[in-house]
XYZ file of C-alpha atoms in Angstrom:
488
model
C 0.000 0.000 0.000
C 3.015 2.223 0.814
C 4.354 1.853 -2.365
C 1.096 2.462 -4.501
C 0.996 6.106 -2.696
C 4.264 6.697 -3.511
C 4.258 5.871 -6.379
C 0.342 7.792 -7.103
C 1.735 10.704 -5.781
C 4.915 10.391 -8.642
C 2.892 10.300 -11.252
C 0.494 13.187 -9.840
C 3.624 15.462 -9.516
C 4.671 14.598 -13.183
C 1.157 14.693 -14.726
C 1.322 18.416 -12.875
C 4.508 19.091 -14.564
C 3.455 18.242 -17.195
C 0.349 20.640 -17.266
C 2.718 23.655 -15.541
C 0.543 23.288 -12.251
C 4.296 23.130 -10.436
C 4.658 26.720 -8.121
C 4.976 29.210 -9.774
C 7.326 32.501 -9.096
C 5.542 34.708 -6.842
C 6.643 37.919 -8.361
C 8.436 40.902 -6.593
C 7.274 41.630 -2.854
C 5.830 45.158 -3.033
C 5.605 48.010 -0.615
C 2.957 46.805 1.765
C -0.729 48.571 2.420
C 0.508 51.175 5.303
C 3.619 52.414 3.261
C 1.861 53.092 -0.287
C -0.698 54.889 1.701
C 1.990 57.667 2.855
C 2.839 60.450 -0.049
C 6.021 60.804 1.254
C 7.043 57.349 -0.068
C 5.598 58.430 -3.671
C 8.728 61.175 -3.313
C 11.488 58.610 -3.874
C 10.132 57.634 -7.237
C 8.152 60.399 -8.520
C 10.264 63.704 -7.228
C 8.633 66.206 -9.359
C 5.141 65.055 -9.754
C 5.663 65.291 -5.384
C 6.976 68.863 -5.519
C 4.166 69.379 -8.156
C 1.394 68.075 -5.431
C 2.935 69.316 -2.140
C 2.135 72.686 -3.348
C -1.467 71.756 -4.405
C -4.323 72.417 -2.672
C -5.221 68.872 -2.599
C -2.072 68.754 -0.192
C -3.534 71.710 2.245
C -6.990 70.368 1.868
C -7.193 69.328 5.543
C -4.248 72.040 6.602
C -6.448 75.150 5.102
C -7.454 77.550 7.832
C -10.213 78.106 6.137
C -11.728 74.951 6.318
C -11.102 74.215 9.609
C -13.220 77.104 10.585
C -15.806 76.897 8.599
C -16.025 72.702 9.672
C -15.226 73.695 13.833
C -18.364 76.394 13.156
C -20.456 74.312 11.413
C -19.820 71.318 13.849
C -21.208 73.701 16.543
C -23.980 75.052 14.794
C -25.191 72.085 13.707
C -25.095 70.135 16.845
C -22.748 67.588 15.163
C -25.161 66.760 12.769
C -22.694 68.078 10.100
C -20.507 65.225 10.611
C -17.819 64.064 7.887
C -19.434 66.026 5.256
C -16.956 68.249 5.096
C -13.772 65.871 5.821
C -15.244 63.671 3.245
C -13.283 65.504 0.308
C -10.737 67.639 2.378
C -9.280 63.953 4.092
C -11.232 61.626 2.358
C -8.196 58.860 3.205
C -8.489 60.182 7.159
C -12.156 59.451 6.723
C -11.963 55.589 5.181
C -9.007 54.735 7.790
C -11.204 55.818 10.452
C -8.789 58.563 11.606
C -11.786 60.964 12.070
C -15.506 61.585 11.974
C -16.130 65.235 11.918
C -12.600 66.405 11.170
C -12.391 68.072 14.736
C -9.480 66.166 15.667
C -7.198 66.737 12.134
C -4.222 68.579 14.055
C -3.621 65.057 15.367
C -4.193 62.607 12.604
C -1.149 61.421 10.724
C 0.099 63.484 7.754
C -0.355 60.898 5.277
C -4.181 60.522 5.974
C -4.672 64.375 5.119
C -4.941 66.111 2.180
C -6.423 64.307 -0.922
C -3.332 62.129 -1.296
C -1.719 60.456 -3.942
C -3.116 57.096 -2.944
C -6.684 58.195 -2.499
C -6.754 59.314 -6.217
C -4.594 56.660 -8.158
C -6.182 53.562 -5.931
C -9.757 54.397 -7.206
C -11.673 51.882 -8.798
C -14.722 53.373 -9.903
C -17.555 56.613 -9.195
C -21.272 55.826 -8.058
C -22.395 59.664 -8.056
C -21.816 62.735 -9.210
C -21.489 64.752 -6.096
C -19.873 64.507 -2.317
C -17.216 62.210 -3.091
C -18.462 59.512 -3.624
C -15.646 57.496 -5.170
C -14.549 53.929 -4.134
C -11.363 53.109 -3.760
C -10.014 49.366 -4.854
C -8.469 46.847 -2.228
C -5.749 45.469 -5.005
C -3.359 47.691 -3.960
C -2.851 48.722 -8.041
C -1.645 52.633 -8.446
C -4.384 53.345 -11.412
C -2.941 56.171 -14.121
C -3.206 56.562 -17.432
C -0.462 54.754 -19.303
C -1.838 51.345 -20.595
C 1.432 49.812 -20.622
C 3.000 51.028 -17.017
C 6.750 49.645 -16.151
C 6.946 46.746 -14.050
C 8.409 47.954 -10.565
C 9.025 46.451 -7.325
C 6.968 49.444 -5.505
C 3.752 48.773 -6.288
C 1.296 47.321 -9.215
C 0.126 49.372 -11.872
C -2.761 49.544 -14.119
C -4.718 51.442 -16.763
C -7.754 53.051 -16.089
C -10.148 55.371 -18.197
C -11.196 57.645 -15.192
C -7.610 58.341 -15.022
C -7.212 59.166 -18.490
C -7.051 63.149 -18.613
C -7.932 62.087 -22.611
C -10.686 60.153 -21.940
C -14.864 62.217 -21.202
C -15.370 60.154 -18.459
C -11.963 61.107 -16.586
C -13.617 64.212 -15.793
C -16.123 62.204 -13.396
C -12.773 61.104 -11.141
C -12.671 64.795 -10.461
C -16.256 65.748 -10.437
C -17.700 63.953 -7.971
C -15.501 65.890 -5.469
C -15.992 69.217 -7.212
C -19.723 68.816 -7.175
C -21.493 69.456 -3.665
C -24.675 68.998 -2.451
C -25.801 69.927 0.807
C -28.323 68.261 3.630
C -31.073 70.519 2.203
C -30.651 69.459 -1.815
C -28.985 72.770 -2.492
C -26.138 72.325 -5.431
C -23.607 74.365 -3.819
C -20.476 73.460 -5.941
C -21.583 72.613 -9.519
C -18.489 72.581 -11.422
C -18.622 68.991 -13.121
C -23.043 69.934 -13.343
C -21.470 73.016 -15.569
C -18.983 71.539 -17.791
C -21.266 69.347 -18.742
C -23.305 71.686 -20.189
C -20.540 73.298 -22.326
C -18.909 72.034 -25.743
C -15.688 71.131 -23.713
C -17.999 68.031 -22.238
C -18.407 66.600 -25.992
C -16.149 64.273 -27.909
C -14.703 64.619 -29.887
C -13.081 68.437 -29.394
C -13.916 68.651 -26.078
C -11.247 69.185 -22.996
C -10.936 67.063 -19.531
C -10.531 68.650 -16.086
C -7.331 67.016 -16.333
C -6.565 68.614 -19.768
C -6.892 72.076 -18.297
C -5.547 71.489 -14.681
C -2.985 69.015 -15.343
C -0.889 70.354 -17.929
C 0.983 67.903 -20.265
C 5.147 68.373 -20.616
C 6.102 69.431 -23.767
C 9.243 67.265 -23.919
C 9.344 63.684 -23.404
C 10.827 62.661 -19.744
C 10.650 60.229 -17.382
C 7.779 59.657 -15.100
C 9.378 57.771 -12.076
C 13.188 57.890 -11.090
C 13.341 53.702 -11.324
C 15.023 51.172 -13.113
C 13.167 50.711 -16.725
C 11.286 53.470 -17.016
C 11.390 55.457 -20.265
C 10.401 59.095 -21.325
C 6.733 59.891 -21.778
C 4.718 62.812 -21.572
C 4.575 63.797 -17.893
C 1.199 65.792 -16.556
C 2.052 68.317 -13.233
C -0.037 67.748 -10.509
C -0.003 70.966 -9.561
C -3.759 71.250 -10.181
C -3.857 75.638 -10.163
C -7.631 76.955 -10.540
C -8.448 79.812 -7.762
C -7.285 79.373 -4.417
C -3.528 79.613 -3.077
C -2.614 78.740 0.540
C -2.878 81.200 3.511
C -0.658 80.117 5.761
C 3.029 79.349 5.257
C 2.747 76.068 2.548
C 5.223 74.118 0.436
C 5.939 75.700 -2.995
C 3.777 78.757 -2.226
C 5.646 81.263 -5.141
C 5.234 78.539 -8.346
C 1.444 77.835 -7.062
C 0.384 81.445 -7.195
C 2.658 82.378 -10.632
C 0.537 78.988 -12.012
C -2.649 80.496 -10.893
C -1.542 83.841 -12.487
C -0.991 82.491 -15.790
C -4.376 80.138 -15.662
C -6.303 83.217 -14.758
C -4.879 85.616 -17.450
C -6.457 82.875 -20.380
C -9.773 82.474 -19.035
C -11.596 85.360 -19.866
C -11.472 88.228 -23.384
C -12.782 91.494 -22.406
C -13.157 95.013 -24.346
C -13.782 98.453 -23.175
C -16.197 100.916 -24.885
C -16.991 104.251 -24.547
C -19.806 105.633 -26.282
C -20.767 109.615 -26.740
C -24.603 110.024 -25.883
C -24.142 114.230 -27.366
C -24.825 117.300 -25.282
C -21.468 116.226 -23.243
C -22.453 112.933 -21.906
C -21.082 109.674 -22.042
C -21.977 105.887 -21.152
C -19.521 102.652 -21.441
C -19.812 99.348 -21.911
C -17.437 96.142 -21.103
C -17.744 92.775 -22.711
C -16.629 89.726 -20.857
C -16.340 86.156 -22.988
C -15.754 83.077 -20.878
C -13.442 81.267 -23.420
C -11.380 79.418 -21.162
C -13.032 78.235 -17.973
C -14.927 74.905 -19.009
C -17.422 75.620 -16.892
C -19.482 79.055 -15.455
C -17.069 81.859 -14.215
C -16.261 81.917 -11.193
C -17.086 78.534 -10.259
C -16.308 76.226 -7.322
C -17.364 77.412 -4.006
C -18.863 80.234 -5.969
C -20.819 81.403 -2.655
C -17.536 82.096 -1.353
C -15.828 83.682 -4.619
C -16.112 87.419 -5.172
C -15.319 88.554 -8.270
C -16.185 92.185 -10.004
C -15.081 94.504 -12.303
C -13.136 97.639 -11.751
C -13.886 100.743 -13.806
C -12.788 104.338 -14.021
C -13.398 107.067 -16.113
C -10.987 110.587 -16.324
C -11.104 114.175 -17.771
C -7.437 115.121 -17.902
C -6.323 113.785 -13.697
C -9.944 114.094 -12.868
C -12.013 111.566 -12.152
C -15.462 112.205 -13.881
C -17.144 108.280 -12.958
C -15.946 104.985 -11.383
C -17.604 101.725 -10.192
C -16.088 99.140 -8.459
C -13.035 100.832 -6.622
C -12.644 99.302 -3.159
C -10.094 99.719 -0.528
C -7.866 97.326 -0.237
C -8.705 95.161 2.949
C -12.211 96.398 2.485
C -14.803 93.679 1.451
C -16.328 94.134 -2.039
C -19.894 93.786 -0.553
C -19.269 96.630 1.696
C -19.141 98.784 -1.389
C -22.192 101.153 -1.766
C -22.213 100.972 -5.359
C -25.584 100.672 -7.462
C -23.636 99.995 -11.143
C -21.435 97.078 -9.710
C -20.793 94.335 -11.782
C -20.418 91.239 -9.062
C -19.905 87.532 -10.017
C -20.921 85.403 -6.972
C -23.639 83.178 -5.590
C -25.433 84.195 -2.909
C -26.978 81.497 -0.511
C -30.966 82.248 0.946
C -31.926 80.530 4.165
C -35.535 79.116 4.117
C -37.423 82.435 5.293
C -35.327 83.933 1.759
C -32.407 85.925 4.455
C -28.991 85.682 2.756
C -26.883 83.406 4.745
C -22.919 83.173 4.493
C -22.314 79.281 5.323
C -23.302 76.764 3.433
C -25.383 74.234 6.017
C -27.419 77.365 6.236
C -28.360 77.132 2.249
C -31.948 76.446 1.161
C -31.376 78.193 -1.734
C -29.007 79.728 -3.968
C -29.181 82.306 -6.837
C -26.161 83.283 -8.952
C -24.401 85.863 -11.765
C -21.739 83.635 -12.715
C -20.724 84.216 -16.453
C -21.686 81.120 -18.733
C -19.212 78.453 -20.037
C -18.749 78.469 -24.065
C -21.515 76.171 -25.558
C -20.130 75.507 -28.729
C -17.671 75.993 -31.152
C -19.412 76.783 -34.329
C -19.518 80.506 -35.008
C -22.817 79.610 -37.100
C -24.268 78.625 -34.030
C -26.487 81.455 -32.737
C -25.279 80.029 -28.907
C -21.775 80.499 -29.761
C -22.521 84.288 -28.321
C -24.166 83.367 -25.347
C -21.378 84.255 -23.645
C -20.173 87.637 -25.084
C -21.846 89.331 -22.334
C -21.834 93.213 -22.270
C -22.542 95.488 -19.447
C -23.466 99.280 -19.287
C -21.983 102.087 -17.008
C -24.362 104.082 -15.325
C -27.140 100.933 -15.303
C -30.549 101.641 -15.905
C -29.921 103.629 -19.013
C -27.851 106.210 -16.980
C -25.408 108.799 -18.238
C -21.682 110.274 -17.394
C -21.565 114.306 -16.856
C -18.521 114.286 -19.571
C -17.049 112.216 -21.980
C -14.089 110.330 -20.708
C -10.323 110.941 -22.541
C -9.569 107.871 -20.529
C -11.211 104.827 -19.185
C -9.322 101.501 -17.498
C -10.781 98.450 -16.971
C -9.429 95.320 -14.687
C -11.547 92.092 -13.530
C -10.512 91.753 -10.129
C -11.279 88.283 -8.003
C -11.292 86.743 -4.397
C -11.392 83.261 -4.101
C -13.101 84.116 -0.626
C -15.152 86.858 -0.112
C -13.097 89.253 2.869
C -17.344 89.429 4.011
C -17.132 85.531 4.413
C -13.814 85.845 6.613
C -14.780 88.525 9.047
C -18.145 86.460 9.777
C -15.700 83.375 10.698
C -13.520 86.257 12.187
C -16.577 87.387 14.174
C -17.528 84.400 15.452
C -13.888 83.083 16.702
C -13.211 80.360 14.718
C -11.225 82.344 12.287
C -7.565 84.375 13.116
C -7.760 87.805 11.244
C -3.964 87.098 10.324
C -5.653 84.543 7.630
C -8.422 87.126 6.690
C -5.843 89.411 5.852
C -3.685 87.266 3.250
C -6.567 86.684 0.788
C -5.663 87.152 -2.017
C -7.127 89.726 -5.062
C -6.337 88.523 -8.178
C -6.223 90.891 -11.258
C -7.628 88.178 -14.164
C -6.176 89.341 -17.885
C -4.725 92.415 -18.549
C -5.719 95.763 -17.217
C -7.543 97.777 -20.359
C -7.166 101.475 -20.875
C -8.849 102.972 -23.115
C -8.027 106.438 -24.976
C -9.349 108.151 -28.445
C -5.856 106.648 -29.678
C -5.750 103.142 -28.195
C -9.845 102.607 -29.706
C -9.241 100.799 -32.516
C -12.256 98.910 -32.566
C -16.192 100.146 -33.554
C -19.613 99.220 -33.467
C -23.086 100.454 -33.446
C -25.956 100.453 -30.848
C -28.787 102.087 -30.848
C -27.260 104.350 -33.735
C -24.249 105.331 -31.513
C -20.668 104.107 -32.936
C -19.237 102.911 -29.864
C -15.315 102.873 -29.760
C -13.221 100.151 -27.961
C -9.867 98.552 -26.813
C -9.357 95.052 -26.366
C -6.193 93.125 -26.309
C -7.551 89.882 -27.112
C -9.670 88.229 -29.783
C -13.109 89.525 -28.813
C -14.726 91.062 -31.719
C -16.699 94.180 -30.721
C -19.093 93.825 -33.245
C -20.288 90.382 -32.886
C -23.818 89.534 -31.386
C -23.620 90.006 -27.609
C -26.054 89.292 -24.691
C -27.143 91.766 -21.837
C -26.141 91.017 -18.252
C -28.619 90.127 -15.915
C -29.159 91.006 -12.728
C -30.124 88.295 -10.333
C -33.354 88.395 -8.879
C -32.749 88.154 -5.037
C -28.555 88.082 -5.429
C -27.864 92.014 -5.251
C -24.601 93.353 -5.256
């Protein structure tokens, strides 16, 4: 009997021989769960793509001052009832591991759990909605990106995947469900994915990514990873510039706001008119085109983002008309100005009083300037978003006519009104109020009988007008509106 099994269990091992059923080689032994979750072990591989996102706000996500605040007020307000709603997206990773529940106790949770980390974004699998986050992350331990044939390493796996794929549509749902924010009352706070949508930049083909715009490709060939086998491609920064900059001493602070700079200056083309009524009086007009955005302008927390334009009119060193000159320091909203132009959403509690933070919102109502709907110059919605406003409003006129007129678009990623409430209330340190940023978007316009090299008609008035961009004057152009309960 001994011998039979012996002998059975020869023949089994040679029959699985046979059919390569022996052991096979296990592969490398990668970086275990704990270590790929820490950024900081990204940096020995990919150096630049870490400098790139240790300046990022995905990096001071959870460190922003801001935030904090505005989660340790709402916290209180609410009771608790706000919960991770907030932490969800600003330490989503700090949130899954169980590190936190309300984001309360963040100044003690490890570093590589805050932020939106390089392991929370390349390790997930697949979206279920469009809003709040709600992203699941894979258990494979695979760093997702968008190379479908990644270099074998001994770090980690890697693997393809379309939401990764800054030239793929459906990439831009990676991004949007975290960009997109609903509150506990329904209200659509943050709509940014809910607006591209709706432009031409959402279509294929033609159309443009988040990625695409926020992730801009090299424009040499180089090496993605500092590793054994790895060959030149074309790297994307993950420096991810849009509005906001940090406000409190932060990694890389200097590249992140030149980068913001430079994205604001394409976004919008403007022109500045002047147009002589007779009998010595004057009105003017700006245009504003939203060419570059992929989505309304401003956007994001756009019941936080103040942005307006700046105008004044002079007779020789006399100034004869101006709307929108604020103090620096001094909150926009403050200004007692009827003709302001003012790009924000305002939030409405549910007796219709304007509230400044957000778990407050039962409504919302807007001025944001429209993303481009198409690209087809035929198309009588390719002017949609030429939008033109007129100095005095309400058909008002200037005592004079101007020799010279400049124009700048100036913008706050968070209105100095929304600060000195948090300020007011204690949860916010005036020192952070104070380094908001005002960003100048484009180039400052000034116009003078010389500089107006452009004309068109209204009304049977030849308007003349400067513009440094490609804006034509004379196309088809759409009133602004004012909102109905959003006043300046």
């Amino acid at each position: 009997m001994t011998k039979f099994l012996v002998g059975a269990t020869l023949l089994a091992a040679i029959a699985c021989a046979i059919a390569s059923c022996t052991t096979k080689d296990a592969g490398p032994t990668y970086l275990d769960r704990a270590t790929v979750l820490d950024p900081e072990t990204c940096k020995s591989c990919h150096a630049d793509h870490f400098k790139q996102w240790s300046g990022s706000m995905h990096a001071y996500a959870a460190d922003d001052p801001v935030f904090l605040a505005m989660n340790k007020r709402g916290q209180r307000e609410t009771n608790g009832a706000l919960g991770s709603f907030c932490v969800n997206c600003h330490a989503p990773m700090a949130v899954r591991e169980g590190a936190t529940t309300d984001g309360l106790n963040l100044a003690t949770v490890p570093a590589k759990l805050k932020g939106v980390t390089c392991f929370f974004c390349h390790s997930t699998d697949s979206v279920t909605d469009t809003h709040n986050g709600a992203l699941v992350l894979s258990n494979d331990l695979v760093m997702r990106g968008s190379f479908k044939d990644p270099v074998a390493n001994t770090a980690h796996r890697a693997g393809y995947s379309p939401l990764h794929d800054r030239d793929r549509i459906e990439s831009a749902q990676l991004c949007g469900t975290c960009h997109d924010i609903v509150n506990g009352h329904g209200v659509a706070l943050e709509r940014t994915f809910a607006e591209w949508q709706k432009t031409v930049f959402a279509k294929a083909p033609g159309g443009a990514t988040c990625g695409q715009c926020h992730m801009v490709q090299s424009a040499t060939l180089q090496p993605i990873a500092q590793a054994p086998g790895v060959f030149a491609r074309r790297a994307h920064a993950h420096g991810f510039p849009g509005v906001d900059v940090a406000l409190a001493p932060f990694p890389e602070a200097d590249d992140q706001k030149k980068q913001v700079q430079s994205f604001l200056d394409a976004t919008l083309q403007s022109a500045l008119c002047v147009a002589p009524l007779g009998g010595g009086v004057s009105s003017l007009r700006v245009i504003l085109d939203n060419v570059a955005a992929g989505h309304s302008w401003p956007s994001g927390a756009s019941q936080d983002r103040r942005a307006w334009v700046e105008l004044v009119a002079y007779q020789g060193a006399n100034v004869i008309y101006q709307s929108g000159v604020v103090a620096d320091g001094s909150p926009i909203t403050k200004l007692t100005d009827p003709d302001l132009w003012l790009f924000r959403d305002c939030m409405f509690d549910d007796a219709n009083k304007e509230v400044h933070m957000f778990w407050q919102a039962s409504s919302t109502d807007g001025s944001a300037l429209p993303g481009q709907a198409t690209f087809d110059p035929m198309d009588p919605r390719f002017y949609q978003t030429h939008i033109v406003q007129s100095w005095p409003r309400g058909n008002g006129t200037i005592m004079g006519v101007p020799d010279r007129v400049t124009m700048r678009v100036r913008l706050q990623p968070m209105g100095l009104d929304v600060l000195d409430d948090l300020v007011a209330s204690g949860d916010l340190d005036v020192g952070v109020r104070n380094a908001m940023s005002t960003w100048q978007v484009g180039a400052a316009l000034e116009w003078t009988p010389a500089t107006a090299t452009d004309k068109y008609f209204e009304d049977r008035t030849q308007l003349s007008c400067v513009t440094t961009t490609n804006l034509s004057v004379q196309a088809d152009k759409v009133p602004a509106t004012q909102p109905t309960k959003c006043k300046p």
